């Protein structure tokens, strides 16, 4: 089993750098916000955080490739860092504290690229989660002060808590009927959105979550944290990992039923 300790330590340093930048501009009255071609917002803090992460990676891991939401792909090779500088930009620009920097390292294998390190840092919530392949998933203030994560053991949909982002995406994908059927079958549903439901699945406070339209940078860090906490992370098509353009995450016990409602 490869040792990813140094990469995980670097990911924490990158997250520290991003946190300082994003928190400095959070709720700033003069925050500059633009609209991208896909009609989603991007703030000056998104760009600044990603630029700092890229600069740090160029110094620390010059041979590794980088993929980021704001500045695209750079470099080639079997190792690639995948970065979302602010996951939840709409929350960020409105002063809602539910947003995070997502940093993942993906490594090429016989089965394709897979996440091997992931850090999700939500400084406005004063929370951070992380994982490395083969060593588990954790949350805490630092590598030396952490609690190991474990998914829930809920085994029936009628006893389960299900989290999602919004209704519109499911309607656009023609899956609103199955989505509503699932919400009716569950014990509890909540629209937390973005990175947070995946972290709650990893913590065991939510049993399953799903989103119908995502990019790799939205999923890579979340995927390994859920998996290393003992859960299952796939696309709605059932393919393991963050490559399907959508996501379903669960404690594993509920995954077949989750996909039965939302897949197909």
Coordinates of N, CA and C in Angstrom, one line a residue, residues 151 201 225-233 250-252:
X151 N -19.4 5.6 8.8 CA -20.8 5.8 8.3 C -21.8 5.1 9.3
X201 N -22.7 12.0 5.5 CA -22.7 10.6 5.3 C -21.5 9.9 5.9
X225 N -13.3 10.5 1.0 CA -13.7 10.6 2.4 C -14.9 9.7 2.7
X226 N -15.9 9.6 1.9 CA -17.0 8.7 2.1 C -16.5 7.3 2.0
X227 N -15.7 6.9 1.1 CA -15.2 5.5 0.9 C -14.4 5.1 2.1
X228 N -13.5 6.0 2.5 CA -12.6 5.6 3.7 C -13.3 5.6 5.0
X229 N -14.5 6.2 5.0 CA -15.3 6.1 6.2 C -16.2 4.9 6.2
X230 N -16.1 4.0 5.2 CA -16.8 2.8 5.1 C -18.0 2.8 4.3
X231 N -18.3 4.0 3.6 CA -19.4 4.1 2.7 C -19.2 3.8 1.3
X232 N -20.2 4.1 0.5 CA -20.1 3.8 -1.0 C -20.4 5.1 -1.7
X233 N -19.5 5.4 -2.7 CA -19.7 6.5 -3.6 C -19.6 6.1 -5.0
X250 N -23.7 6.8 0.1 CA -24.5 6.2 1.2 C -23.6 5.4 2.1
X251 N -24.2 4.9 3.2 CA -23.5 4.0 4.1 C -23.2 2.7 3.5
X252 N -23.6 2.4 2.3 CA -23.3 1.1 1.7 C -24.5 0.2 1.8

